[in-house]
XYZ file of C-alpha atoms in Angstrom:
334
model
C -8.833 -2.629 -9.573
C -11.188 -2.680 -12.583
C -8.315 -3.792 -14.792
C -7.528 -6.633 -12.388
C -11.171 -7.770 -12.440
C -11.084 -7.772 -16.247
C -7.896 -9.850 -16.303
C -9.397 -12.385 -13.903
C -12.699 -12.531 -15.803
C -10.872 -13.053 -19.097
C -8.951 -15.977 -17.603
C -12.184 -17.475 -16.249
C -13.721 -17.142 -19.719
C -10.801 -19.061 -21.234
C -9.123 -16.039 -22.840
C -5.665 -16.973 -21.603
C -2.554 -15.171 -22.824
C 0.775 -16.971 -23.391
C 2.673 -14.393 -21.282
C 1.612 -12.376 -18.230
C 4.155 -9.720 -17.316
C 2.965 -8.214 -14.016
C 4.983 -5.221 -12.896
C 4.800 -2.124 -10.712
C 5.256 -0.462 -7.341
C 2.180 -2.013 -5.695
C 2.834 -5.744 -5.105
C -0.669 -6.569 -3.811
C -2.401 -7.019 -7.183
C 0.662 -8.637 -8.748
C 0.497 -11.283 -6.022
C -3.283 -11.713 -6.378
C -3.147 -12.256 -10.164
C -0.149 -14.584 -9.818
C -1.956 -16.629 -7.154
C -5.076 -16.871 -9.304
C -3.104 -18.142 -12.292
C -1.151 -20.560 -10.094
C -4.303 -22.003 -8.559
C -6.681 -22.087 -11.521
C -4.982 -22.757 -14.857
C -4.326 -26.448 -14.188
C -6.098 -29.178 -12.269
C -4.358 -30.639 -9.235
C -3.488 -33.778 -11.246
C -1.929 -31.702 -14.027
C 0.175 -29.488 -11.762
C 2.671 -32.193 -10.795
C 4.189 -32.432 -14.290
C 3.081 -29.172 -15.861
C 3.469 -26.369 -13.331
C 6.824 -24.943 -12.369
C 7.577 -22.113 -9.939
C 10.934 -20.364 -10.299
C 12.448 -17.475 -8.322
C 14.319 -14.611 -9.927
C 17.371 -14.829 -7.688
C 17.814 -18.556 -8.386
C 17.297 -18.655 -12.141
C 18.224 -16.868 -15.388
C 16.293 -15.653 -18.408
C 17.864 -18.485 -20.440
C 16.566 -21.070 -17.956
C 13.111 -19.491 -17.988
C 12.974 -19.621 -21.792
C 14.211 -23.219 -21.838
C 11.439 -24.238 -19.425
C 8.833 -22.225 -21.317
C 9.701 -24.023 -24.574
C 8.959 -27.463 -23.104
C 5.774 -29.248 -24.121
C 3.107 -30.180 -21.574
C 2.675 -33.787 -20.446
C -0.859 -35.192 -20.680
C -2.352 -31.708 -20.415
C -3.468 -28.902 -22.720
C -0.861 -26.490 -21.358
C 1.990 -26.023 -18.922
C 2.452 -23.069 -16.564
C 5.805 -21.476 -15.714
C 5.668 -18.912 -12.904
C 8.622 -16.653 -12.096
C 8.262 -14.993 -8.695
C 10.478 -12.061 -7.650
C 11.301 -11.598 -11.336
C 12.625 -8.095 -10.597
C 15.843 -9.822 -9.529
C 16.435 -10.324 -13.267
C 16.145 -6.626 -14.152
C 19.649 -6.478 -15.680
C 18.964 -9.262 -18.176
C 15.184 -9.092 -18.624
C 15.604 -7.628 -22.145
C 16.752 -11.105 -23.225
C 13.105 -12.168 -22.945
C 12.371 -10.264 -26.150
C 13.178 -13.109 -28.562
C 10.888 -15.530 -26.727
C 8.133 -12.897 -26.560
C 8.286 -12.526 -30.350
C 7.137 -16.134 -30.744
C 5.917 -17.540 -27.406
C 5.180 -21.247 -27.030
C 1.389 -21.529 -27.551
C 1.042 -24.392 -25.040
C 2.862 -22.506 -22.266
C 1.561 -19.790 -19.947
C 4.565 -17.818 -18.696
C 3.894 -15.600 -15.663
C 6.474 -13.081 -14.433
C 5.877 -11.237 -11.145
C 8.151 -8.205 -11.575
C 7.445 -6.340 -8.335
C 8.479 -2.825 -7.243
C 9.858 -2.009 -10.702
C 8.588 -1.352 -14.221
C 9.907 -1.902 -17.715
C 10.600 1.093 -19.909
C 7.512 1.236 -22.128
C 9.594 2.637 -24.993
C 11.734 -0.502 -25.184
C 11.120 -3.135 -27.814
C 10.880 -5.909 -25.205
C 7.942 -4.130 -23.532
C 6.159 -3.517 -26.830
C 6.664 -7.146 -27.845
C 5.315 -8.407 -24.514
C 2.269 -6.151 -24.924
C 1.698 -7.358 -28.492
C 1.931 -11.095 -27.855
C 1.045 -11.297 -24.167
C -0.329 -9.099 -21.401
C 1.561 -6.387 -19.521
C -0.089 -5.131 -16.343
C 1.277 -2.230 -14.295
C 0.228 -2.150 -10.638
C 0.507 1.451 -9.423
C 0.694 2.614 -5.818
C -2.607 3.921 -4.529
C -2.790 7.406 -3.009
C -3.681 7.389 0.690
C -6.860 9.345 0.004
C -8.018 6.447 -2.209
C -7.238 3.677 0.271
C -10.271 4.241 2.505
C -12.695 3.652 -0.350
C -10.650 0.619 -1.397
C -11.027 -0.840 2.115
C -14.753 -0.125 2.083
C -15.182 -1.732 -1.354
C -13.166 -4.841 -0.454
C -15.079 -5.356 2.788
C -18.439 -4.826 1.120
C -17.561 -7.499 -1.420
C -16.891 -9.876 1.474
C -20.083 -9.013 3.340
C -18.773 -6.490 5.893
C -19.172 -2.781 6.635
C -16.742 -0.449 8.401
C -17.230 2.745 10.389
C -15.477 5.865 9.000
C -13.215 6.258 12.042
C -12.159 2.591 11.934
C -11.376 2.980 8.238
C -9.392 6.155 8.930
C -7.403 4.399 11.671
C -6.339 1.656 9.271
C -5.231 4.185 6.663
C -3.486 6.305 9.286
C -1.384 3.462 10.659
C -0.871 1.292 7.588
C -0.780 3.965 4.896
C -1.184 2.683 1.344
C 0.404 -0.725 1.925
C -2.442 -2.823 0.523
C -0.829 -6.139 1.436
C -0.560 -5.193 5.134
C -4.097 -3.819 5.158
C -5.430 -6.981 3.506
C -3.675 -9.128 6.131
C -5.277 -7.136 8.949
C -8.697 -7.346 7.300
C -8.271 -11.112 7.014
C -7.681 -11.277 10.788
C -10.893 -9.381 11.432
C -12.867 -11.609 9.063
C -11.761 -14.694 11.004
C -13.043 -13.166 14.241
C -16.186 -11.358 13.096
C -19.214 -13.012 11.453
C -20.334 -11.871 8.012
C -22.659 -8.917 8.140
C -20.651 -7.266 10.943
C -19.682 -3.614 10.962
C -16.031 -3.079 11.898
C -15.636 -0.420 14.594
C -12.669 1.393 16.189
C -13.051 -0.998 19.131
C -12.478 -3.981 16.800
C -9.364 -2.291 15.400
C -8.005 -1.581 18.870
C -8.810 -5.014 20.300
C -7.654 -7.180 17.394
C -5.018 -5.187 15.523
C -3.359 -3.349 18.401
C -4.068 0.303 17.725
C -5.383 2.277 20.686
C -8.529 4.107 19.613
C -7.797 6.935 22.083
C -3.999 7.091 22.254
C -2.705 7.047 18.710
C -1.126 9.463 16.246
C -4.510 9.974 14.583
C -5.980 11.325 17.865
C -2.709 13.126 18.668
C -2.824 15.113 15.425
C -6.515 15.813 15.904
C -5.939 17.148 19.444
C -3.119 19.359 18.154
C -5.284 20.657 15.317
C -8.088 21.512 17.749
C -5.565 23.050 20.204
C -6.775 20.600 22.841
C -3.619 20.869 24.916
C -4.737 18.589 27.755
C -5.483 15.679 25.431
C -2.354 16.256 23.346
C -0.116 16.118 26.452
C -1.945 13.012 27.746
C -1.295 11.214 24.461
C 2.321 12.444 24.423
C 2.859 10.973 27.911
C 1.356 7.681 26.733
C 3.726 7.675 23.730
C 6.698 8.386 26.013
C 5.782 5.383 28.178
C 5.228 3.136 25.137
C 8.151 4.106 22.947
C 8.412 0.793 21.118
C 4.901 1.072 19.689
C 5.112 4.826 19.158
C 8.624 5.728 17.937
C 9.366 9.450 17.957
C 10.596 9.415 14.339
C 7.241 8.093 13.117
C 5.203 10.379 15.397
C 7.144 13.457 14.325
C 6.926 12.418 10.687
C 3.139 12.115 10.771
C 2.731 15.436 12.602
C 5.092 17.020 10.059
C 2.998 15.648 7.159
C -0.127 17.074 8.825
C 1.285 20.594 9.067
C 2.837 20.396 5.589
C -0.621 19.557 4.220
C -2.142 22.309 6.381
C 0.264 24.787 4.789
C -0.921 23.587 1.393
C -4.566 23.873 2.527
C -4.020 27.528 3.484
C -2.900 28.190 -0.083
C -5.952 26.629 -1.750
C -8.346 28.924 -3.566
C -11.043 26.240 -3.572
C -11.256 24.953 -0.001
C -14.331 22.772 -0.556
C -13.985 19.367 1.192
C -13.945 17.441 -2.078
C -11.254 19.572 -3.656
C -9.196 19.691 -0.441
C -9.200 15.891 -0.164
C -8.136 15.582 -3.805
C -5.337 18.167 -3.674
C -3.993 17.150 -0.255
C -4.300 13.454 -1.162
C -5.987 12.602 2.140
C -9.110 10.681 3.060
C -12.257 12.877 2.950
C -12.731 11.785 6.572
C -9.713 13.904 7.592
C -10.667 17.124 5.795
C -12.569 18.503 8.805
C -9.360 18.193 10.839
C -7.612 20.528 8.396
C -10.532 22.965 8.384
C -10.452 23.146 12.205
C -6.649 23.442 12.306
C -6.651 26.233 9.716
C -8.751 28.356 12.097
C -6.323 27.708 14.936
C -3.032 28.091 13.069
C -2.522 30.906 10.552
C -0.174 30.303 7.644
C 2.774 32.134 9.237
C 2.499 30.009 12.390
C 2.240 26.815 10.337
C 5.444 27.701 8.489
C 7.246 28.175 11.808
C 5.906 24.836 13.117
C 7.108 23.008 9.986
C 10.593 24.434 10.585
C 10.567 23.322 14.234
C 9.426 19.826 13.305
C 12.357 19.555 10.890
C 14.697 20.361 13.787
C 13.007 17.774 16.024
C 13.354 15.183 13.258
C 17.120 15.754 13.237
C 17.269 15.534 17.044
C 15.123 12.378 17.090
C 17.786 10.713 14.956
C 20.447 11.500 17.551
C 22.073 14.527 15.928
C 23.043 17.058 18.587
C 20.461 15.844 21.104
C 21.858 12.721 22.742
C 20.637 13.820 26.164
C 17.015 14.421 25.120
C 14.588 11.605 25.899
C 11.586 10.536 23.847
C 9.329 12.411 26.257
C 11.492 15.562 26.134
C 11.282 15.687 22.340
C 7.495 15.289 22.413
C 7.255 18.054 25.012
C 9.471 20.308 22.881
C 7.222 19.581 19.907
C 4.029 20.543 21.741
C 5.514 23.646 23.380
C 6.638 24.941 19.988
C 3.241 24.200 18.437
C 1.017 25.651 21.173
C 3.118 28.739 22.045
């Protein structure tokens, strides 16, 4: 995020590079930088003749270079933006010759999402030398909570730890989806508000009481009554709570619990770092470790693998959603 801020600040200060090659697994920041360049490099009057947006699947590297070599009309520069540039991965090396001597009056922006260039290749080194190469890496889930908190604070909002954990639990590290949900909340809530689990449930659609987050917590605490109540709710609302996803999240919990048992340093900070989970969840693992010794956890992980196979219709065509959840809980609690 700091690198993104620096890129944006450099552009604002007039330090504009002739090529921006934006690549990586996390599309969120690639989109944000691309949008900023698209909206701010030219005035509205200049954009009509001097800004072009191309799409990787509909163009070629030769066409991109031909457009980049044009001169601007009645403006200091022209802007050529290539969205979905990863569609050109097989021929992107052909950009090397242009990168060796880019047109000084053109800003060429390539949004190369979900992929990266080999940093050992000459084309990458040339782009780095004469332009800017930015790699947007996927964020670990244990980092996402603080990212949410930081983004909201910058916009004048606070968020309760449980509400933050719910967002991470259900949306993972998909920053674009999280940002969209935060935008919804900002439309509804006035600045200065603190986002609560109730806001998440009411406006985004996650039940604050009947969700996988609470399901895993009840299992970890061996709260059988609550776990079966949530399982019944899931069985009655299969569309919103598919068994494959539920089983997968419970499996990840016990896999991490197995790893927690093996830690020499079980301090909350170290556990969160090693398990790659939000610090908010560490207490759940501490409680579960008291209730499930390592040998039992290993057996549960094996059972959950079997349920995963059955949930995908292999050898269990007659078992309903509810039956699989019941089998899961029986194997865990007994």
